[in-house]
Amino acid sequence: MIAKEENPIGRLPPLPLTLGIFAACLVSISLVWLIGQETVVAVAYGGALVAVLLTLLLVARLRSAPVEQESTLPDWSVTAAAIENRRRGIAITDRANRLTCANETFEAWFDKAVSPLELPFAEDGRAAMMAAAREAWRDGSALVELLASEEGDRRFSLAIDRAGRAEDYLVWRFAEIVQERSYDGLSERVMGPFGDVMSRAGLELALVAPDGIVQAATSGLAERATGSSDNSLVGMEFVQLLRSDDRDRIFFAREGQQGSPQTLVHVPLDLPNAPRVSEADQAPSLMLLVDSTVGIGGGGEGSGKAAIPQLEALLSALPLGLALTDRDGRFLFANKAFLRAVEKEGEGLPQFPSDLVVREDKAAMSDTVRRFAKGATSSGDMAVRLASNAEEPVSIGLAGVRGLGDAAVLLSITDSTEEKRLRRQVAQATKMQAVGQLAGGVAHDFNNVLTAIIGYCDLMLLRHTPGDSDYDDIQQIRANSNRAASLTRQLLAFSRQQTLRPVVLQLPDVVSEVSQLLKRLMGEKIEFVVRHDRELGPVRADPQQLEQVIVNLAVNARDAMQAHAAKTGKQDWKGRLTLATRRVSARDVRKMGVDIMPADDYTVLIVQDTGGGIPSEHLNKIFEPFFTTKEQGKGTGLGLSTVYGIVKQSNGFIFADNVRGADGSAAGARFTVYLPVHKGAMPIPAKPVDESEDQRASDWSAGGKLLLVEDEDMVRAVAERALVRAGYTVVTASDGEEGLAAIANGKEDFDLIVSDVVMPAMDGPAMARAIRRVKPKLPILFMSGYAEETLRNEIDIENMHFIPKPFSVQQINAKVAEVLREQK
């Protein structure tokens, strides 16, 4: 445990007191000797007394100062005891990145009492940590999904939070990501009721370490090998339990040749090139002993065939991917785990193992299977690429088996379906987080530029009429600036940082609002069908953003149907776009078995087309930013990413799949959006107010004095001109410190503060907190390119308002007028 040492200041020695008295006496004696008068003697003694009193006062102040200082020091021992956690490595650093405190788990994991930024992570991990630290100092918290050690054998996730009374410390929480191994929990299965069932069927199991020591065994194996059914086999050498005769038949050493011969099957559990390479070489093996006389009452040639049903029952129950082939290399049997691993679940096995791999690996696979089938009993493994996933090599283990009738080769493969899914999700989350951070950082600067461009265009349009020669050019500049602002909103949408204004609504109302637009977008060849369930629950979402979701999905469906028609060469094709709403209860969700979606009531939007479906290789990529299957120049790849971001920010879920036709082929694509049902009461609908921005701005004519705080000169200049033109008195400040000084001086009273959020030195939120201590009721209008919801979560203060960037001259005038009107 690392904790900062406290160094209380001890009591001062009496040296100052002694020196003071000595000096006073020396002065008095010198005066008496020089002058020799009684008055002077009195004055000298008086001076000495004053010096003694001043010295005593100084000593008292010096003694009390350390105690006061000591009382303000943090008690790091209490903090260290509070953060003890066996599953989390926790460290605390100060502003200078110095380690002030860490728990025992942090020390045990990293074996170093250093700052987290100095830990031995890979280069990209260090860069991610430094970026996250900067984000935490700025925003209050940050996450790093994946950190790999320099050796690559350990992986961690990291969460950073800013803490402390002055928010001058960072709390680092490391969590180790442990990958599940294929043999985890197998010991308990072998030694539990499952092992007892196998023993009664004549099948004995032993889990054997690489050094040959038994780690677990069935009770029947223990009884036949040692005469006791307890755990006496654990810790013994497996080879000492068996003996072989001159015909290579295997017997239990305790029973000798009087016992029944055994068939030994060696199943390697993890492979040398499995994902956890550092542990694979130390992985145990599963030893399977099959009694050759089971089911026939005596040995003979048919004994192996009699054991096959029991063997298949065992292989079916094991969580490992296992299959059997005959001497010619044909598949005899495969369990469900094997079918899942090779992505053949529901389709059945092909004839040969070589049919599972890509063309380049077929010959090597066939030769290896035949060699293990006809050669001496041995085991090994080989790396191949499955035809269902040619990008990621997998390792297949092979073992020659004898005495099992037609079975000659045992194939094993680790079912990595869940691991692949998690890996894809982590990769997708990492991409989304990286691009989201990029979009969030770029959006602030880009929105500042767009705010200035749009603002100056508005100011120029005030001096030009539609008949002027420059009017159309200015309108083009403004229109293209708005297009750029729309692109920025799309970037923020898929990164879930856009400003949402959620309300409680009914999903069919949103569908009806865009139905007329969709009918025009679809054209004459596409039939547009809308179906609604009854008694749909209300949802809480931004109606404009939901309309964008529906339009984006519908436009994608239209393009897919047109592309499918062009591909098939049909001239008189007809398509159908179906929009449907459904009611899904929590019970239905539990039946679906979707782990990532909580069991709750949902209102579902389904968008289905007849465009031939989504290729299977694209299903896992369609929500990735900038991924598109359209021709170059015809798509940005942000449509579905934007949809994904809006749905997730609305606490919903979206899934994509293919709808099968009568012949089993993909007939079209289906997107299903799940939005949680709002449990509160439905709000009373407000009366529609038909007011333009100019009208709302002109309603307020009382003027006012504003403090404008903005670090970007161009934005500050255009906002100042717009507000002054609207009749306000404007005082400007270039950063938060200058704005706070204008308030703290108290020379001027302001009616409203208009401030940027992200500024150097002191940002807008920090300035707002400081101003509220002086002016608790002064309204503040924040302007930012970041999401309003994020801002409100970070700043929980009353009378705070928000206007997103970029904004026009009319929009900022209208917003300022609206805020001032609310104060009156």
Short mmCIF file of N, CA, C and O in Angstrom, two decimals, residues 321-436:
data_model
loop_
_atom_site.label_atom_id
_atom_site.label_comp_id
_atom_site.label_asym_id
_atom_site.label_seq_id
_atom_site.Cartn_x
_atom_site.Cartn_y
_atom_site.Cartn_z
N GLY A 321 -15.14 -28.26 -28.84
CA GLY A 321 -15.52 -28.64 -30.19
C GLY A 321 -14.79 -29.91 -30.60
O GLY A 321 -13.58 -29.90 -30.83
N LEU A 322 -15.50 -31.05 -30.71
CA LEU A 322 -14.89 -32.34 -31.00
C LEU A 322 -15.65 -33.04 -32.13
O LEU A 322 -16.87 -32.95 -32.22
N ALA A 323 -14.88 -33.74 -32.99
CA ALA A 323 -15.48 -34.48 -34.10
C ALA A 323 -14.65 -35.73 -34.35
O ALA A 323 -13.45 -35.79 -34.01
N LEU A 324 -15.29 -36.76 -34.96
CA LEU A 324 -14.62 -38.03 -35.29
C LEU A 324 -14.69 -38.26 -36.79
O LEU A 324 -15.70 -37.97 -37.44
N THR A 325 -13.59 -38.82 -37.35
CA THR A 325 -13.57 -39.22 -38.76
C THR A 325 -13.13 -40.68 -38.85
O THR A 325 -12.50 -41.21 -37.92
N ASP A 326 -13.43 -41.31 -39.98
CA ASP A 326 -12.98 -42.68 -40.19
C ASP A 326 -11.60 -42.68 -40.84
O ASP A 326 -10.97 -41.63 -41.01
N ARG A 327 -11.13 -43.86 -41.23
CA ARG A 327 -9.77 -43.98 -41.78
C ARG A 327 -9.64 -43.28 -43.15
O ARG A 327 -8.55 -42.89 -43.54
N ASP A 328 -10.75 -43.13 -43.84
CA ASP A 328 -10.71 -42.44 -45.13
C ASP A 328 -10.89 -40.94 -45.01
O ASP A 328 -10.93 -40.23 -46.03
N GLY A 329 -11.01 -40.46 -43.78
CA GLY A 329 -11.12 -39.02 -43.56
C GLY A 329 -12.53 -38.49 -43.63
O GLY A 329 -12.72 -37.26 -43.66
N ARG A 330 -13.55 -39.33 -43.64
CA ARG A 330 -14.93 -38.87 -43.69
C ARG A 330 -15.44 -38.61 -42.27
O ARG A 330 -15.14 -39.35 -41.35
N PHE A 331 -16.24 -37.59 -42.14
CA PHE A 331 -16.81 -37.26 -40.84
C PHE A 331 -17.79 -38.35 -40.40
O PHE A 331 -18.62 -38.83 -41.19
N LEU A 332 -17.68 -38.76 -39.13
CA LEU A 332 -18.63 -39.67 -38.51
C LEU A 332 -19.56 -38.96 -37.55
O LEU A 332 -20.75 -39.30 -37.44
N PHE A 333 -19.03 -37.98 -36.84
CA PHE A 333 -19.78 -37.34 -35.77
C PHE A 333 -19.13 -36.00 -35.43
O PHE A 333 -17.91 -35.83 -35.57
N ALA A 334 -19.92 -35.06 -34.98
CA ALA A 334 -19.42 -33.78 -34.46
C ALA A 334 -20.42 -33.27 -33.44
O ALA A 334 -21.64 -33.37 -33.64
N ASN A 335 -19.91 -32.73 -32.33
CA ASN A 335 -20.83 -32.19 -31.31
C ASN A 335 -21.22 -30.75 -31.67
O ASN A 335 -20.71 -30.15 -32.63
N LYS A 336 -22.12 -30.19 -30.87
CA LYS A 336 -22.65 -28.86 -31.17
C LYS A 336 -21.58 -27.79 -31.08
O LYS A 336 -21.59 -26.82 -31.85
N ALA A 337 -20.66 -27.95 -30.12
CA ALA A 337 -19.60 -26.95 -29.98
C ALA A 337 -18.72 -26.91 -31.23
O ALA A 337 -18.28 -25.83 -31.66
N PHE A 338 -18.46 -28.08 -31.84
CA PHE A 338 -17.67 -28.12 -33.07
C PHE A 338 -18.42 -27.43 -34.21
O PHE A 338 -17.83 -26.65 -34.99
N LEU A 339 -19.71 -27.69 -34.33
CA LEU A 339 -20.50 -27.07 -35.39
C LEU A 339 -20.56 -25.56 -35.22
O LEU A 339 -20.51 -24.81 -36.20
N ARG A 340 -20.65 -25.10 -33.97
CA ARG A 340 -20.65 -23.65 -33.74
C ARG A 340 -19.31 -23.04 -34.12
O ARG A 340 -19.25 -21.96 -34.70
N ALA A 341 -18.23 -23.73 -33.77
CA ALA A 341 -16.90 -23.20 -34.04
C ALA A 341 -16.62 -23.07 -35.53
O ALA A 341 -15.94 -22.13 -35.96
N VAL A 342 -17.15 -24.00 -36.33
CA VAL A 342 -16.92 -23.95 -37.79
C VAL A 342 -18.09 -23.28 -38.51
O VAL A 342 -18.13 -23.28 -39.74
N GLU A 343 -19.02 -22.70 -37.72
CA GLU A 343 -20.16 -21.96 -38.28
C GLU A 343 -21.00 -22.83 -39.21
O GLU A 343 -21.40 -22.40 -40.29
N LYS A 344 -21.27 -24.06 -38.77
CA LYS A 344 -22.12 -24.97 -39.53
C LYS A 344 -23.33 -25.41 -38.72
O LYS A 344 -23.99 -26.39 -39.07
N GLU A 345 -23.62 -24.68 -37.64
CA GLU A 345 -24.75 -25.06 -36.81
C GLU A 345 -26.04 -24.87 -37.60
O GLU A 345 -26.30 -23.82 -38.17
N GLY A 346 -26.88 -25.89 -37.65
CA GLY A 346 -28.10 -25.84 -38.41
C GLY A 346 -27.96 -26.30 -39.86
O GLY A 346 -28.95 -26.53 -40.54
N GLU A 347 -26.72 -26.40 -40.34
CA GLU A 347 -26.49 -26.83 -41.72
C GLU A 347 -26.01 -28.27 -41.80
O GLU A 347 -26.15 -28.93 -42.83
N GLY A 348 -25.41 -28.79 -40.75
CA GLY A 348 -24.88 -30.14 -40.77
C GLY A 348 -23.45 -30.18 -41.26
O GLY A 348 -22.89 -29.19 -41.76
N LEU A 349 -22.82 -31.36 -41.08
CA LEU A 349 -21.40 -31.53 -41.45
C LEU A 349 -21.25 -31.79 -42.94
O LEU A 349 -22.09 -32.45 -43.56
N PRO A 350 -20.17 -31.30 -43.54
CA PRO A 350 -19.84 -31.73 -44.90
C PRO A 350 -19.27 -33.16 -44.88
O PRO A 350 -19.17 -33.79 -43.81
N GLN A 351 -18.85 -33.65 -46.02
CA GLN A 351 -18.36 -35.03 -46.06
C GLN A 351 -16.97 -35.16 -45.48
O GLN A 351 -16.68 -36.12 -44.76
N PHE A 352 -16.07 -34.22 -45.78
CA PHE A 352 -14.69 -34.31 -45.35
C PHE A 352 -14.31 -33.06 -44.56
O PHE A 352 -14.86 -31.97 -44.80
N PRO A 353 -13.33 -33.16 -43.65
CA PRO A 353 -12.85 -31.96 -42.94
C PRO A 353 -12.28 -30.91 -43.88
O PRO A 353 -12.34 -29.71 -43.59
N SER A 354 -11.72 -31.33 -45.01
CA SER A 354 -11.15 -30.36 -45.95
C SER A 354 -12.22 -29.46 -46.55
O SER A 354 -11.90 -28.37 -47.06
N ASP A 355 -13.50 -29.86 -46.48
CA ASP A 355 -14.56 -29.01 -46.99
C ASP A 355 -14.83 -27.81 -46.10
O ASP A 355 -15.58 -26.91 -46.50
N LEU A 356 -14.25 -27.80 -44.90
CA LEU A 356 -14.46 -26.70 -43.97
C LEU A 356 -13.48 -25.55 -44.18
O LEU A 356 -13.72 -24.45 -43.68
N VAL A 357 -12.38 -25.78 -44.88
CA VAL A 357 -11.30 -24.79 -44.96
C VAL A 357 -11.27 -24.17 -46.35
O VAL A 357 -11.94 -24.62 -47.30
N VAL A 358 -10.45 -23.11 -46.47
CA VAL A 358 -10.31 -22.43 -47.76
C VAL A 358 -9.56 -23.33 -48.74
O VAL A 358 -8.92 -24.31 -48.35
N ARG A 359 -9.60 -22.97 -50.00
CA ARG A 359 -9.03 -23.82 -51.05
C ARG A 359 -7.53 -24.05 -50.83
O ARG A 359 -7.03 -25.17 -51.04
N GLU A 360 -6.81 -23.04 -50.38
CA GLU A 360 -5.36 -23.18 -50.22
C GLU A 360 -4.99 -24.18 -49.12
O GLU A 360 -3.89 -24.74 -49.14
N ASP A 361 -5.89 -24.43 -48.15
CA ASP A 361 -5.58 -25.33 -47.03
C ASP A 361 -6.20 -26.71 -47.18
O ASP A 361 -6.02 -27.57 -46.32
N LYS A 362 -6.93 -26.96 -48.28
CA LYS A 362 -7.63 -28.24 -48.43
C LYS A 362 -6.66 -29.42 -48.51
O LYS A 362 -6.84 -30.45 -47.83
N ALA A 363 -5.61 -29.31 -49.34
CA ALA A 363 -4.68 -30.43 -49.51
C ALA A 363 -3.96 -30.75 -48.21
O ALA A 363 -3.84 -31.93 -47.82
N ALA A 364 -3.48 -29.74 -47.51
CA ALA A 364 -2.78 -29.98 -46.25
C ALA A 364 -3.70 -30.61 -45.22
O ALA A 364 -3.29 -31.51 -44.47
N MET A 365 -4.98 -30.19 -45.19
CA MET A 365 -5.92 -30.75 -44.23
C MET A 365 -6.18 -32.22 -44.54
O MET A 365 -6.18 -33.08 -43.63
N SER A 366 -6.39 -32.57 -45.81
CA SER A 366 -6.65 -33.96 -46.18
C SER A 366 -5.47 -34.86 -45.85
O SER A 366 -5.63 -35.96 -45.29
N ASP A 367 -4.26 -34.43 -46.20
CA ASP A 367 -3.08 -35.24 -45.94
C ASP A 367 -2.87 -35.46 -44.46
O ASP A 367 -2.51 -36.58 -44.02
N THR A 368 -3.09 -34.45 -43.66
CA THR A 368 -2.87 -34.58 -42.21
C THR A 368 -3.88 -35.55 -41.60
O THR A 368 -3.53 -36.39 -40.75
N VAL A 369 -5.14 -35.47 -41.99
CA VAL A 369 -6.16 -36.37 -41.44
C VAL A 369 -5.83 -37.82 -41.82
O VAL A 369 -5.91 -38.73 -40.98
N ARG A 370 -5.45 -38.06 -43.08
CA ARG A 370 -5.11 -39.43 -43.49
C ARG A 370 -3.87 -39.95 -42.76
O ARG A 370 -3.80 -41.12 -42.38
N ARG A 371 -2.91 -39.09 -42.51
CA ARG A 371 -1.69 -39.51 -41.81
C ARG A 371 -2.00 -39.93 -40.38
O ARG A 371 -1.50 -40.94 -39.89
N PHE A 372 -2.86 -39.17 -39.68
CA PHE A 372 -3.22 -39.53 -38.31
C PHE A 372 -4.14 -40.75 -38.29
O PHE A 372 -4.16 -41.49 -37.32
N ALA A 373 -4.92 -40.97 -39.37
CA ALA A 373 -5.83 -42.10 -39.39
C ALA A 373 -5.11 -43.43 -39.61
O ALA A 373 -5.50 -44.46 -39.06
N LYS A 374 -4.03 -43.43 -40.40
CA LYS A 374 -3.38 -44.68 -40.79
C LYS A 374 -2.02 -44.89 -40.15
O LYS A 374 -1.46 -45.97 -40.24
N GLY A 375 -1.49 -43.87 -39.51
CA GLY A 375 -0.18 -44.01 -38.88
C GLY A 375 -0.27 -44.45 -37.44
O GLY A 375 -1.31 -44.95 -36.98
N ALA A 376 0.83 -44.28 -36.74
CA ALA A 376 0.87 -44.65 -35.31
C ALA A 376 0.03 -43.68 -34.50
O ALA A 376 -0.23 -42.54 -34.91
N THR A 377 -0.41 -44.13 -33.33
CA THR A 377 -1.22 -43.28 -32.47
C THR A 377 -0.41 -42.07 -32.03
O THR A 377 0.65 -42.21 -31.40
N SER A 378 -0.88 -40.89 -32.34
CA SER A 378 -0.18 -39.65 -32.00
C SER A 378 -1.18 -38.51 -32.01
O SER A 378 -2.35 -38.69 -32.34
N SER A 379 -0.72 -37.32 -31.64
CA SER A 379 -1.58 -36.13 -31.64
C SER A 379 -0.76 -34.93 -32.07
O SER A 379 0.47 -34.92 -31.99
N GLY A 380 -1.44 -33.94 -32.55
CA GLY A 380 -0.78 -32.71 -32.99
C GLY A 380 -1.83 -31.67 -33.33
O GLY A 380 -3.02 -31.82 -33.02
N ASP A 381 -1.42 -30.61 -33.97
CA ASP A 381 -2.34 -29.56 -34.34
C ASP A 381 -1.84 -28.88 -35.60
O ASP A 381 -0.66 -28.99 -35.97
N MET A 382 -2.73 -28.13 -36.27
CA MET A 382 -2.35 -27.39 -37.46
C MET A 382 -3.23 -26.15 -37.56
O MET A 382 -4.38 -26.14 -37.11
N ALA A 383 -2.66 -25.10 -38.13
CA ALA A 383 -3.37 -23.84 -38.32
C ALA A 383 -4.02 -23.83 -39.69
O ALA A 383 -3.36 -24.10 -40.70
N VAL A 384 -5.30 -23.54 -39.76
CA VAL A 384 -6.03 -23.48 -41.03
C VAL A 384 -6.92 -22.24 -41.01
O VAL A 384 -7.14 -21.61 -39.96
N ARG A 385 -7.45 -21.92 -42.17
CA ARG A 385 -8.42 -20.83 -42.31
C ARG A 385 -9.75 -21.41 -42.76
O ARG A 385 -9.82 -22.07 -43.79
N LEU A 386 -10.76 -21.18 -41.94
CA LEU A 386 -12.08 -21.72 -42.26
C LEU A 386 -12.69 -20.95 -43.43
O LEU A 386 -12.51 -19.74 -43.57
N ALA A 387 -13.45 -21.66 -44.25
CA ALA A 387 -14.09 -21.02 -45.40
C ALA A 387 -15.11 -19.98 -44.95
O ALA A 387 -15.35 -19.01 -45.66
N SER A 388 -15.70 -20.18 -43.78
CA SER A 388 -16.69 -19.23 -43.29
C SER A 388 -16.07 -17.95 -42.75
O SER A 388 -16.76 -16.94 -42.61
N ASN A 389 -14.77 -17.97 -42.44
CA ASN A 389 -14.09 -16.78 -41.92
C ASN A 389 -12.62 -16.89 -42.31
O ASN A 389 -11.78 -17.31 -41.51
N ALA A 390 -12.32 -16.49 -43.53
CA ALA A 390 -10.97 -16.67 -44.06
C ALA A 390 -9.98 -15.68 -43.50
O ALA A 390 -8.77 -15.82 -43.72
N GLU A 391 -10.44 -14.67 -42.78
CA GLU A 391 -9.52 -13.63 -42.31
C GLU A 391 -8.78 -14.04 -41.05
O GLU A 391 -7.67 -13.56 -40.80
N GLU A 392 -9.35 -14.91 -40.23
CA GLU A 392 -8.76 -15.26 -38.94
C GLU A 392 -8.40 -16.74 -38.91
O GLU A 392 -9.28 -17.59 -38.93
N PRO A 393 -7.10 -17.09 -38.88
CA PRO A 393 -6.71 -18.50 -38.77
C PRO A 393 -7.13 -19.09 -37.43
O PRO A 393 -7.20 -18.40 -36.42
N VAL A 394 -7.45 -20.38 -37.46
CA VAL A 394 -7.79 -21.11 -36.24
C VAL A 394 -6.89 -22.34 -36.17
O VAL A 394 -6.30 -22.76 -37.16
N SER A 395 -6.80 -22.91 -34.98
CA SER A 395 -5.97 -24.10 -34.79
C SER A 395 -6.87 -25.30 -34.52
O SER A 395 -7.75 -25.26 -33.65
N ILE A 396 -6.67 -26.35 -35.28
CA ILE A 396 -7.43 -27.59 -35.12
C ILE A 396 -6.48 -28.67 -34.59
O ILE A 396 -5.40 -28.88 -35.15
N GLY A 397 -6.88 -29.31 -33.51
CA GLY A 397 -6.09 -30.40 -32.96
C GLY A 397 -6.52 -31.74 -33.54
O GLY A 397 -7.71 -31.97 -33.79
N LEU A 398 -5.57 -32.63 -33.78
CA LEU A 398 -5.85 -33.95 -34.33
C LEU A 398 -5.20 -35.00 -33.45
O LEU A 398 -4.07 -34.81 -32.97
N ALA A 399 -5.91 -36.10 -33.25
CA ALA A 399 -5.38 -37.20 -32.45
C ALA A 399 -5.84 -38.52 -33.07
O ALA A 399 -7.03 -38.69 -33.36
N GLY A 400 -4.92 -39.43 -33.30
CA GLY A 400 -5.28 -40.74 -33.80
C GLY A 400 -5.82 -41.61 -32.68
O GLY A 400 -5.24 -41.68 -31.60
N VAL A 401 -6.95 -42.27 -32.92
CA VAL A 401 -7.55 -43.13 -31.92
C VAL A 401 -7.67 -44.54 -32.50
O VAL A 401 -7.84 -44.72 -33.70
N ARG A 402 -7.60 -45.53 -31.63
CA ARG A 402 -7.67 -46.94 -32.05
C ARG A 402 -8.66 -47.68 -31.15
O ARG A 402 -8.86 -47.30 -29.99
N GLY A 403 -9.25 -48.74 -31.68
CA GLY A 403 -10.15 -49.56 -30.89
C GLY A 403 -11.55 -49.01 -30.77
O GLY A 403 -12.32 -49.43 -29.92
N LEU A 404 -11.90 -48.02 -31.62
CA LEU A 404 -13.24 -47.45 -31.57
C LEU A 404 -14.01 -47.72 -32.86
O LEU A 404 -14.75 -46.88 -33.36
N GLY A 405 -13.81 -48.87 -33.43
CA GLY A 405 -14.53 -49.22 -34.64
C GLY A 405 -14.07 -48.40 -35.82
O GLY A 405 -12.89 -48.34 -36.16
N ASP A 406 -15.04 -47.72 -36.47
CA ASP A 406 -14.72 -46.91 -37.64
C ASP A 406 -13.97 -45.63 -37.30
O ASP A 406 -13.31 -45.05 -38.16
N ALA A 407 -14.12 -45.16 -36.07
CA ALA A 407 -13.48 -43.90 -35.69
C ALA A 407 -11.97 -44.06 -35.69
O ALA A 407 -11.43 -45.00 -35.12
N ALA A 408 -11.28 -43.12 -36.36
CA ALA A 408 -9.82 -43.20 -36.46
C ALA A 408 -9.13 -41.90 -36.06
O ALA A 408 -7.98 -41.92 -35.62
N VAL A 409 -9.77 -40.76 -36.21
CA VAL A 409 -9.15 -39.46 -35.91
C VAL A 409 -10.15 -38.64 -35.10
O VAL A 409 -11.34 -38.57 -35.43
N LEU A 410 -9.64 -38.04 -34.02
CA LEU A 410 -10.42 -37.11 -33.21
C LEU A 410 -9.95 -35.70 -33.52
O LEU A 410 -8.77 -35.38 -33.35
N LEU A 411 -10.84 -34.83 -33.98
CA LEU A 411 -10.53 -33.44 -34.27
C LEU A 411 -11.10 -32.57 -33.16
O LEU A 411 -12.23 -32.80 -32.69
N SER A 412 -10.34 -31.59 -32.75
CA SER A 412 -10.79 -30.69 -31.68
C SER A 412 -10.54 -29.25 -32.11
O SER A 412 -9.53 -28.94 -32.75
N ILE A 413 -11.46 -28.38 -31.76
CA ILE A 413 -11.34 -26.95 -32.05
C ILE A 413 -12.04 -26.19 -30.95
O ILE A 413 -13.08 -26.62 -30.44
N THR A 414 -11.47 -25.10 -30.55
CA THR A 414 -12.07 -24.28 -29.50
C THR A 414 -13.19 -23.45 -30.10
O THR A 414 -12.99 -22.78 -31.12
N ASP A 415 -14.35 -23.50 -29.48
CA ASP A 415 -15.48 -22.69 -29.94
C ASP A 415 -15.25 -21.24 -29.54
O ASP A 415 -15.42 -20.87 -28.39
N SER A 416 -14.81 -20.45 -30.50
CA SER A 416 -14.47 -19.05 -30.23
C SER A 416 -15.54 -18.10 -30.74
O SER A 416 -15.25 -16.94 -31.01
N THR A 417 -16.77 -18.59 -30.91
CA THR A 417 -17.83 -17.73 -31.43
C THR A 417 -18.07 -16.53 -30.53
O THR A 417 -18.12 -15.39 -30.99
N GLU A 418 -18.18 -16.80 -29.22
CA GLU A 418 -18.42 -15.70 -28.29
C GLU A 418 -17.22 -14.77 -28.23
O GLU A 418 -17.36 -13.55 -28.16
N GLU A 419 -16.03 -15.35 -28.27
CA GLU A 419 -14.82 -14.54 -28.24
C GLU A 419 -14.74 -13.63 -29.47
O GLU A 419 -14.38 -12.45 -29.36
N LYS A 420 -15.09 -14.19 -30.65
CA LYS A 420 -15.07 -13.37 -31.86
C LYS A 420 -16.10 -12.25 -31.77
O LYS A 420 -15.83 -11.12 -32.19
N ARG A 421 -17.27 -12.58 -31.24
CA ARG A 421 -18.30 -11.56 -31.10
C ARG A 421 -17.84 -10.44 -30.18
O ARG A 421 -17.99 -9.25 -30.49
N LEU A 422 -17.24 -10.82 -29.04
CA LEU A 422 -16.74 -9.81 -28.12
C LEU A 422 -15.61 -9.01 -28.74
O LEU A 422 -15.51 -7.79 -28.55
N ARG A 423 -14.75 -9.70 -29.51
CA ARG A 423 -13.65 -9.00 -30.15
C ARG A 423 -14.17 -7.98 -31.17
O ARG A 423 -13.67 -6.87 -31.27
N ARG A 424 -15.21 -8.39 -31.91
CA ARG A 424 -15.79 -7.44 -32.87
C ARG A 424 -16.45 -6.27 -32.15
O ARG A 424 -16.34 -5.12 -32.60
N GLN A 425 -17.11 -6.56 -31.03
CA GLN A 425 -17.75 -5.48 -30.30
C GLN A 425 -16.71 -4.51 -29.72
O GLN A 425 -16.91 -3.29 -29.76
N VAL A 426 -15.62 -5.06 -29.18
CA VAL A 426 -14.55 -4.19 -28.66
C VAL A 426 -13.94 -3.36 -29.78
O VAL A 426 -13.69 -2.16 -29.62
N ALA A 427 -13.71 -4.01 -30.93
CA ALA A 427 -13.14 -3.27 -32.06
C ALA A 427 -14.10 -2.17 -32.52
O ALA A 427 -13.68 -1.04 -32.80
N GLN A 428 -15.38 -2.51 -32.59
CA GLN A 428 -16.37 -1.51 -33.01
C GLN A 428 -16.45 -0.38 -31.99
O GLN A 428 -16.50 0.80 -32.36
N ALA A 429 -16.46 -0.74 -30.69
CA ALA A 429 -16.53 0.29 -29.66
C ALA A 429 -15.29 1.17 -29.69
O ALA A 429 -15.36 2.39 -29.50
N THR A 430 -14.13 0.56 -29.92
CA THR A 430 -12.90 1.33 -29.99
C THR A 430 -12.93 2.29 -31.17
O THR A 430 -12.53 3.46 -31.05
N LYS A 431 -13.41 1.80 -32.32
CA LYS A 431 -13.51 2.68 -33.49
C LYS A 431 -14.47 3.84 -33.21
O LYS A 431 -14.16 5.00 -33.50
N MET A 432 -15.63 3.50 -32.66
CA MET A 432 -16.61 4.54 -32.40
C MET A 432 -16.09 5.55 -31.39
O MET A 432 -16.30 6.75 -31.53
N GLN A 433 -15.36 5.06 -30.38
CA GLN A 433 -14.83 5.98 -29.38
C GLN A 433 -13.75 6.87 -29.98
O GLN A 433 -13.73 8.08 -29.74
N ALA A 434 -12.87 6.28 -30.80
CA ALA A 434 -11.80 7.06 -31.41
C ALA A 434 -12.36 8.12 -32.35
O ALA A 434 -11.98 9.30 -32.29
N VAL A 435 -13.28 7.70 -33.23
CA VAL A 435 -13.86 8.66 -34.17
C VAL A 435 -14.73 9.66 -33.42
O VAL A 435 -14.79 10.84 -33.80
N GLY A 436 -15.41 9.21 -32.37
CA GLY A 436 -16.21 10.13 -31.58
C GLY A 436 -15.37 11.19 -30.91
O GLY A 436 -15.73 12.37 -30.88
#
